[in-house]
mmCIF file of C-alpha atoms and ligand atoms in Angstrom:
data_model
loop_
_atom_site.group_PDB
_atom_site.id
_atom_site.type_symbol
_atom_site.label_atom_id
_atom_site.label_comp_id
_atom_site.label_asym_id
_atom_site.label_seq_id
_atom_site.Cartn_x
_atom_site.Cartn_y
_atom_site.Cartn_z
ATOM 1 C CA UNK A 1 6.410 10.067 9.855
ATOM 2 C CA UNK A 2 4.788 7.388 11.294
ATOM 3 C CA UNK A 3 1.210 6.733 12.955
ATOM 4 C CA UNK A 4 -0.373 3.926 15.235
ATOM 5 C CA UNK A 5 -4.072 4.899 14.784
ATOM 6 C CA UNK A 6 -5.931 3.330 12.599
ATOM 7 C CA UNK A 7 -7.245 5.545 9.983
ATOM 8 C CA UNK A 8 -9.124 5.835 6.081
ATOM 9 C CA UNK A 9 -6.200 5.944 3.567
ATOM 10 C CA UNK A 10 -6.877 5.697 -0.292
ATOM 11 C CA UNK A 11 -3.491 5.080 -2.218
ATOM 12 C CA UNK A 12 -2.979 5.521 -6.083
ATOM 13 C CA UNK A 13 -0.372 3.243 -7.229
ATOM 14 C CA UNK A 14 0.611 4.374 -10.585
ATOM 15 C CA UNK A 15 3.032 1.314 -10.794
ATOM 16 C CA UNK A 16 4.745 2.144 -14.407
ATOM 17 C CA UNK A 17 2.490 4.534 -16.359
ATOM 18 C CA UNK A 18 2.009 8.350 -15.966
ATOM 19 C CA UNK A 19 4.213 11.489 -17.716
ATOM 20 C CA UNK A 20 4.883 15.337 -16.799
ATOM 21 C CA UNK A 21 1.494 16.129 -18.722
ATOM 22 C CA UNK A 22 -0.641 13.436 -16.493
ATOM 23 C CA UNK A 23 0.859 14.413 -13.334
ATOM 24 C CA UNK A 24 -0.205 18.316 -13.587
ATOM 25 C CA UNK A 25 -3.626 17.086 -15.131
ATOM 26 C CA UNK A 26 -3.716 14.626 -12.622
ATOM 27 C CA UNK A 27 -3.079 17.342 -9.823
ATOM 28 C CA UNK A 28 -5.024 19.821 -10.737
ATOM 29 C CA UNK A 29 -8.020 17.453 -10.301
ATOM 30 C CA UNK A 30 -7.437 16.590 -7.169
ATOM 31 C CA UNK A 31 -9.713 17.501 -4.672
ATOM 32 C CA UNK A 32 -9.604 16.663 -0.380
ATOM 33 C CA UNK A 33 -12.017 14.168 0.712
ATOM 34 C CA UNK A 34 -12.591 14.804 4.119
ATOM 35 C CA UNK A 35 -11.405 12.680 6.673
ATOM 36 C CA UNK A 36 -9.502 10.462 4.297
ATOM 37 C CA UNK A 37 -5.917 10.825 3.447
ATOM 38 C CA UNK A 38 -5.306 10.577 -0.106
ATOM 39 C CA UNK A 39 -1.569 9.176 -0.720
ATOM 40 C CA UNK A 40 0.103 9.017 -4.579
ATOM 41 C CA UNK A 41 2.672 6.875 -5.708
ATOM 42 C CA UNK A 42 4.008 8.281 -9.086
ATOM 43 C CA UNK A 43 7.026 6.842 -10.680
ATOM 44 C CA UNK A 44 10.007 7.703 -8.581
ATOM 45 C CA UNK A 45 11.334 9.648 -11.294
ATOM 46 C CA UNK A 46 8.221 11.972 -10.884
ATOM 47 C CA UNK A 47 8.322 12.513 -6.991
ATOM 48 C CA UNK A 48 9.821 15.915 -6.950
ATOM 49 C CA UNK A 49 7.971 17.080 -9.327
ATOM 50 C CA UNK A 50 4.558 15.755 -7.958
ATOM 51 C CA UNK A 51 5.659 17.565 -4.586
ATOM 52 C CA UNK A 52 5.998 20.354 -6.490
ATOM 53 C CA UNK A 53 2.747 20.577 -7.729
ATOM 54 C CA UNK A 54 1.025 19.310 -4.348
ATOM 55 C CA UNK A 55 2.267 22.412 -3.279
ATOM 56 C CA UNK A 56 -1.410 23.810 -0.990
ATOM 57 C CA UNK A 57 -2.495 20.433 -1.034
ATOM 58 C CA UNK A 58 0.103 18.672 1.130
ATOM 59 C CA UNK A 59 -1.905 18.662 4.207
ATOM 60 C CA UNK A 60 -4.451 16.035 2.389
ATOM 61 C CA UNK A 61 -2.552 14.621 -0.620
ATOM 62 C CA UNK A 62 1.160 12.528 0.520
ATOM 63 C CA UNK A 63 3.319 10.785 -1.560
ATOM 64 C CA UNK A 64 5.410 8.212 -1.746
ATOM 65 C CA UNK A 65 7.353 5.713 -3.963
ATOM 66 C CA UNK A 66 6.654 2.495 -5.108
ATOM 67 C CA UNK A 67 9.768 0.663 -4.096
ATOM 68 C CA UNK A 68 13.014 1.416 -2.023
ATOM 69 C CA UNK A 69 16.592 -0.360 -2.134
ATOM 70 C CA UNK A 70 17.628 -1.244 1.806
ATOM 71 C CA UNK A 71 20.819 0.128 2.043
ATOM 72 C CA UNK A 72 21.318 3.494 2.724
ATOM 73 C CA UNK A 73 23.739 4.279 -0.054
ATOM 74 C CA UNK A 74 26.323 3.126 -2.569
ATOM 75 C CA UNK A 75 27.376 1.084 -5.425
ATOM 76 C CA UNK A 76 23.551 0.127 -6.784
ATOM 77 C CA UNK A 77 23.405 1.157 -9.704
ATOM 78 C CA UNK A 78 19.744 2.082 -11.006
ATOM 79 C CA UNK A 79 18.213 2.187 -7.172
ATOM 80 C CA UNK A 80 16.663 4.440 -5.005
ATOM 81 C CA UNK A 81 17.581 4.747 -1.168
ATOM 82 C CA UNK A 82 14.241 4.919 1.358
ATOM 83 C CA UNK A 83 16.594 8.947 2.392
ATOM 84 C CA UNK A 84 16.207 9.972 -1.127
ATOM 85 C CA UNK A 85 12.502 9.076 -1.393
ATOM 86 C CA UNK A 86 12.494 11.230 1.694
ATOM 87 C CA UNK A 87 14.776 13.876 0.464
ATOM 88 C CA UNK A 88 12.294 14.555 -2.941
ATOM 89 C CA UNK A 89 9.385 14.493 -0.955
ATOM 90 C CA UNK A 90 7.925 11.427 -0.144
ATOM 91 C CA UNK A 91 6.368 10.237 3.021
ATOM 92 C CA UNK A 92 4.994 6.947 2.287
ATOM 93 C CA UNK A 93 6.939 3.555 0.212
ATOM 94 C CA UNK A 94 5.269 0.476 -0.771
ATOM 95 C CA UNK A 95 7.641 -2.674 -0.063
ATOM 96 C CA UNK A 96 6.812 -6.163 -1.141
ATOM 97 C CA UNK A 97 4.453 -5.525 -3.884
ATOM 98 C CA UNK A 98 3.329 -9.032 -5.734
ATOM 99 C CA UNK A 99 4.949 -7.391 -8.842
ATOM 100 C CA UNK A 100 8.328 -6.857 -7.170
ATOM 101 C CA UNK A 101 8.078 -10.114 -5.363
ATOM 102 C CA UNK A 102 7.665 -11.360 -8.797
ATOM 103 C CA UNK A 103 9.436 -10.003 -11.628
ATOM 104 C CA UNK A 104 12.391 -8.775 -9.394
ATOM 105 C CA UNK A 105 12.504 -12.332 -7.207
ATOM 106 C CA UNK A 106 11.882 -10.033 -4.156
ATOM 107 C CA UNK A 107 12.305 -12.872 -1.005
ATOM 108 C CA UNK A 108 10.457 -12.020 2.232
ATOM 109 C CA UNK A 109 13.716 -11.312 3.881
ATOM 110 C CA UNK A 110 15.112 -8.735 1.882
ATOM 111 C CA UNK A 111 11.135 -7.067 1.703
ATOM 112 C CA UNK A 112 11.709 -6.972 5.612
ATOM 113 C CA UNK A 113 14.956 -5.000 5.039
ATOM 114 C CA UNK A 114 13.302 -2.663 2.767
ATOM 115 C CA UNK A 115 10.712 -1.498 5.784
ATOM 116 C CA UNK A 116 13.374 -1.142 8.183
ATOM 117 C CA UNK A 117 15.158 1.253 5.714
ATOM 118 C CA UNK A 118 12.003 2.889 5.092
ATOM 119 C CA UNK A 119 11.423 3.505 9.052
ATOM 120 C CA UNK A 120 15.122 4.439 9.217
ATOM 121 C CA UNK A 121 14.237 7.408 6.963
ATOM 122 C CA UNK A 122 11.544 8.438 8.355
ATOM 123 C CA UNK A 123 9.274 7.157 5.941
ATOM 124 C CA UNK A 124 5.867 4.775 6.062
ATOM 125 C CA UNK A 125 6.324 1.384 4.909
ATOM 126 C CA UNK A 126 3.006 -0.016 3.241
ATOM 127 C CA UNK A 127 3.712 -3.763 3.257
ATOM 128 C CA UNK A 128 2.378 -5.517 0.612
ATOM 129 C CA UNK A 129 0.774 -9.131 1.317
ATOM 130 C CA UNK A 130 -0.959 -11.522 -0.501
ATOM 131 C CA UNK A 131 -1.035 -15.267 -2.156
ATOM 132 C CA UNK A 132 -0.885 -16.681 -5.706
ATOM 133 C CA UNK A 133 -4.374 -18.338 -6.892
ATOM 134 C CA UNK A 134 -2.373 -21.613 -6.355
ATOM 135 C CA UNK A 135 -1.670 -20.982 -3.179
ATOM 136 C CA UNK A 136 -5.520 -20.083 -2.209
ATOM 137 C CA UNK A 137 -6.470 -23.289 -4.353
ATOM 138 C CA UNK A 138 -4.278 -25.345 -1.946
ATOM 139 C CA UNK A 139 -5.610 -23.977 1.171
ATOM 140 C CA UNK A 140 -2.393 -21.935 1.638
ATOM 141 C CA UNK A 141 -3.661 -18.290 1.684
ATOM 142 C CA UNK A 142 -3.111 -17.839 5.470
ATOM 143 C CA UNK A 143 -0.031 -19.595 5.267
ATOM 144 C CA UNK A 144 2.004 -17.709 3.214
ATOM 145 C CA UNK A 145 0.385 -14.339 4.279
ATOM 146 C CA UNK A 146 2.097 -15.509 7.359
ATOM 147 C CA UNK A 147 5.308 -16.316 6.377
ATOM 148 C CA UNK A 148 5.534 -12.487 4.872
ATOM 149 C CA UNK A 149 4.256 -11.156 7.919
ATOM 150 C CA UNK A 150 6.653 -12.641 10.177
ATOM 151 C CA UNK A 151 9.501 -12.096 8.308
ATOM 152 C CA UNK A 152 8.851 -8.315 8.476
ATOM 153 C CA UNK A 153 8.170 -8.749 12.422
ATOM 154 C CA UNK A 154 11.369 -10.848 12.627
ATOM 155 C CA UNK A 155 13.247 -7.685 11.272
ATOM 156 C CA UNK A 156 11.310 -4.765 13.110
ATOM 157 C CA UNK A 157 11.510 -3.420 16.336
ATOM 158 C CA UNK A 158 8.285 -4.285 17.919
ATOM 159 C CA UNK A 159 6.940 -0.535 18.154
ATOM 160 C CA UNK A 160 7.291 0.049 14.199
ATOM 161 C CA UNK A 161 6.146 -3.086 13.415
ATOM 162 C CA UNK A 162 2.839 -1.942 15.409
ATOM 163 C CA UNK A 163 2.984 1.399 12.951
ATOM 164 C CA UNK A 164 3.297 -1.161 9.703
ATOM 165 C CA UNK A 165 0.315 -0.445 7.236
ATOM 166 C CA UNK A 166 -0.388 -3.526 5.850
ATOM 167 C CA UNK A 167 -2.029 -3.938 2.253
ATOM 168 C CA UNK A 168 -3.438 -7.108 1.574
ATOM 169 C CA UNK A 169 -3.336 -7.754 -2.254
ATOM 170 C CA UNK A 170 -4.449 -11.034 -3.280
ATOM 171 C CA UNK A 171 -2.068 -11.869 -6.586
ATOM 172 C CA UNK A 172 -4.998 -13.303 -8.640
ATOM 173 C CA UNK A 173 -6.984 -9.829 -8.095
ATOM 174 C CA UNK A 174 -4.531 -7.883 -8.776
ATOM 175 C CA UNK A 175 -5.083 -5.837 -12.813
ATOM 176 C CA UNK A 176 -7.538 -8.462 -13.714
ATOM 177 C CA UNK A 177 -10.996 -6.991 -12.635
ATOM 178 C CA UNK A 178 -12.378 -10.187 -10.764
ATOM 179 C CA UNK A 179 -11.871 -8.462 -7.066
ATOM 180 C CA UNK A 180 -11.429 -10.776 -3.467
ATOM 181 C CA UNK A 181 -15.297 -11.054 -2.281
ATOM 182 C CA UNK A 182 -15.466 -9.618 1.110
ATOM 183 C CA UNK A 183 -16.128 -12.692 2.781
ATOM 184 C CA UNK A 184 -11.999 -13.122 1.606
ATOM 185 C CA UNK A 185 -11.021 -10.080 2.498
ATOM 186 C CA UNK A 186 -12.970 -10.081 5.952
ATOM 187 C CA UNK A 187 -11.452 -13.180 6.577
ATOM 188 C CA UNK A 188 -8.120 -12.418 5.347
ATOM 189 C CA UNK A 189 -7.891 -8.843 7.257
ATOM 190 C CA UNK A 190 -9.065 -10.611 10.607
ATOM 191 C CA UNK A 191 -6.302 -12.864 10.216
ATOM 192 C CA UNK A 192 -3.834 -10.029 9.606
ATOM 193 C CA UNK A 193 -4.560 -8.106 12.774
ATOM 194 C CA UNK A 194 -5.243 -10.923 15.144
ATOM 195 C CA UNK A 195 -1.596 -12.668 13.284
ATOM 196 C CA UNK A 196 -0.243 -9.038 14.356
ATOM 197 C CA UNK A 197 -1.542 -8.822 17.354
ATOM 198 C CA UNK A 198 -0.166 -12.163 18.350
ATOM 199 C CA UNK A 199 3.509 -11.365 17.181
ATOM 200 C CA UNK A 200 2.975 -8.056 19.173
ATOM 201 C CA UNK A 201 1.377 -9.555 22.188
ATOM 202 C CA UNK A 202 -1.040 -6.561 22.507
ATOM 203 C CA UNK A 203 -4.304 -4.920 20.468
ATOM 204 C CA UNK A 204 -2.587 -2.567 17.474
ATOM 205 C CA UNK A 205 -4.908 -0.152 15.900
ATOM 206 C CA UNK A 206 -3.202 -0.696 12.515
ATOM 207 C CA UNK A 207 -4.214 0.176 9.488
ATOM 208 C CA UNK A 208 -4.800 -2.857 6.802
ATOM 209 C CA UNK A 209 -5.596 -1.934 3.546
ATOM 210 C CA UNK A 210 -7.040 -4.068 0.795
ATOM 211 C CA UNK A 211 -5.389 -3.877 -3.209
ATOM 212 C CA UNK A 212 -6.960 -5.582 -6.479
ATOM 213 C CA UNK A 213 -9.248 -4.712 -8.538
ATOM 214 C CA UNK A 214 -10.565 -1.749 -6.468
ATOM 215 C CA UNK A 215 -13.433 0.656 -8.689
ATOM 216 C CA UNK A 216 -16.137 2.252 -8.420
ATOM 217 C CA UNK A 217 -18.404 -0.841 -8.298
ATOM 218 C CA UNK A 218 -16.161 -3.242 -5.794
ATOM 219 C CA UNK A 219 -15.159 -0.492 -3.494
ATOM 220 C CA UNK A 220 -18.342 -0.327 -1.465
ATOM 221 C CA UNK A 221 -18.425 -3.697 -0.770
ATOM 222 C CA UNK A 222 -15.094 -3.515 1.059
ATOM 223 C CA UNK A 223 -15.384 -0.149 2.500
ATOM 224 C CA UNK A 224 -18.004 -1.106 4.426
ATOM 225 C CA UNK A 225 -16.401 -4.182 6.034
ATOM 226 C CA UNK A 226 -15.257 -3.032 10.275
ATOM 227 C CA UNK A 227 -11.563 -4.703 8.948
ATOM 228 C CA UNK A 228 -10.804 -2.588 5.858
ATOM 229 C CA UNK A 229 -8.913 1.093 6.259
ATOM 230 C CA UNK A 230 -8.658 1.994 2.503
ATOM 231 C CA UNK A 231 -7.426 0.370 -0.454
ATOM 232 C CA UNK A 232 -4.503 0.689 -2.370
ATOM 233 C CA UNK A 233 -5.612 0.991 -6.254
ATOM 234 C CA UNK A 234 -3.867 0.598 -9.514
ATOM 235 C CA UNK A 235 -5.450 0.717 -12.580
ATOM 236 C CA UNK A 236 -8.863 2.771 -11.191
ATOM 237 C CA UNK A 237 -6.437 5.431 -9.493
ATOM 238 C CA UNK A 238 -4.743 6.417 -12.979
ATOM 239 C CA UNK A 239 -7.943 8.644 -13.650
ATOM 240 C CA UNK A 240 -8.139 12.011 -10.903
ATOM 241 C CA UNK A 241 -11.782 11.706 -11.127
ATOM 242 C CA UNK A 242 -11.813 8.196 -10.363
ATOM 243 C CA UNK A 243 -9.738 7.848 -7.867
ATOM 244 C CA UNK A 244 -11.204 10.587 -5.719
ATOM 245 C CA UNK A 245 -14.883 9.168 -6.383
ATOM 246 C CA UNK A 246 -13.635 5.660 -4.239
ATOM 247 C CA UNK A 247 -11.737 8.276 -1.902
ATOM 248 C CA UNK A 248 -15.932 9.645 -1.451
ATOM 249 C CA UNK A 249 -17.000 5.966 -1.146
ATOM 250 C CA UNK A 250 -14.759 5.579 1.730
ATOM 251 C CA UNK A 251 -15.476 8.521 3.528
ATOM 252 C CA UNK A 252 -19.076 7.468 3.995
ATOM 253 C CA UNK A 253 -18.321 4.176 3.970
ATOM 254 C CA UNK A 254 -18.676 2.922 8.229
ATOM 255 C CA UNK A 255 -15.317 1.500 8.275
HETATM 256 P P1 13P B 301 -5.359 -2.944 -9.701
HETATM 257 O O1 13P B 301 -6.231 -2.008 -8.910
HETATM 258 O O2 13P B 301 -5.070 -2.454 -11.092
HETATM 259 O O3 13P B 301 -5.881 -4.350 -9.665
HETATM 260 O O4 13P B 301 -3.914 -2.978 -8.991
HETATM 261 C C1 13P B 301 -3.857 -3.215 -7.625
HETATM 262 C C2 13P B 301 -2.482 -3.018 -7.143
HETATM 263 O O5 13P B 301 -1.588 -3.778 -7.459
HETATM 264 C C3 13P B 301 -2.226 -1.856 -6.286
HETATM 265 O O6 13P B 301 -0.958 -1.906 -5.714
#
């Protein structure tokens, strides 16, 4: 499923934490927050079973996975095709998060593969972006958000890469509870969609989320910027309660 409208989208990446016991907790404290689309990442291994217990709640609560492998199937041992995320319920799949870029040497090339896959199941790539403090500190932040946005436009038919959700997650913000202000992220998101817009040659409505260090207390601050769709949250999102008070923040928030 794919959309081209912008629109308010608060995602719970669980990244590796979470059991049988927290999902159904987790689940069962769930509630819809109007006009915002409330999408969970679980471990893979928990997908089916989260769609399971979704159950009623499917029309406001999606899932989706935190990774895919690009190919559609065969010898890879340990990996999980974008059909299979798909096939156990899933509607949404993070690519290029900083975590994967890091710890599994992801390169921007084979991050653009992943989204293809994901479109070629039917599924809705969330792109991660984002620099390293380093790169910020040497004036490169634009630079390398770039280079990963243009590898993924390099590999995507022009018409999904105008569907992309993009989540900007600046590395340095990400699990360490000192946020981007929002006079980064502002700046950061305009670049995004006018960087977009240019490899598209047209206005896109597309969604841009913003990831690191999301709560409570930061969430405001970005929900209320014109540039900023939703966030995608880690460690906030691992409590129900939690993670539906931001998904309240951003439904009154203007943006
Ligand atoms: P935190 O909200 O824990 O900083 O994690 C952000 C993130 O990486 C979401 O994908």
């Amino acid at each position: 499923m794919t959309e081209s409208a912008s629109r308010k989208i608060l995602a719970a990446n669980w990244k590796m934490h979470g059991s049988k016991a927290m999902l159904g907790a987790y689940v069962a404290r769930l509630k819809p927050v109007e006009a915002v689309e409330l999408v969970l990442f679980p471990p893979v291994g928990y997908l089916g079973l989260a769609a399971e217990l979704i159950g009623k709640m499917a029309p406001f609560v999606a899932l989706g996975a935190q990774d895919t492998h690009e190919r559609e199937t065969g010898a890879f041992t340990g990996e999980t095709s974008a059909a299979m995320i798909a096939d156990l319920g899933g509607r949404y799949v993070i690519v290029g998060h900083s975590e994967r870029r890091r710890y599994a040497h992801e390169s921007d090339e084979r991050i653009a593969e992943k989204a293809v896959a994901a479109f070629r199941a039917g599924l809705q790539p969330v792109v991660c972006v984002g620099e390293t403090l380093e790169e910020r500190t040497a004036g490169m932040a634009q630079t390398v958000v770039k280079r990963q946005l243009e590898a993924v436009a390099k590999a995507l038919p022009s018409a999904d890469y105008a569907r992309l959700i993009v989540a900007y997650e600046p590395v340095w913000a990400i699990g360490t509870g000192r946020s981007a202000t929002s006079a980064q992220v502002e700046e950061m998101h305009a670049f995004i969609r006018q960087a977009r817009e240019s490899a598209l040659g047209s206005r896109t409505l597309s969604t841009v989320l913003y990831g690191g260090s999301v709560s409570e207390n930061s969430a405001p601050g970005f929900f209320n910027l014109g540039s900023v769709d939703g966030a995608l949250v880690g460690g906030a999102a691992l409590d129900a309660e939690r993670f539906v008070r931001i998904a309240e923040l951003l439904r009154t928030a203007k943006c």
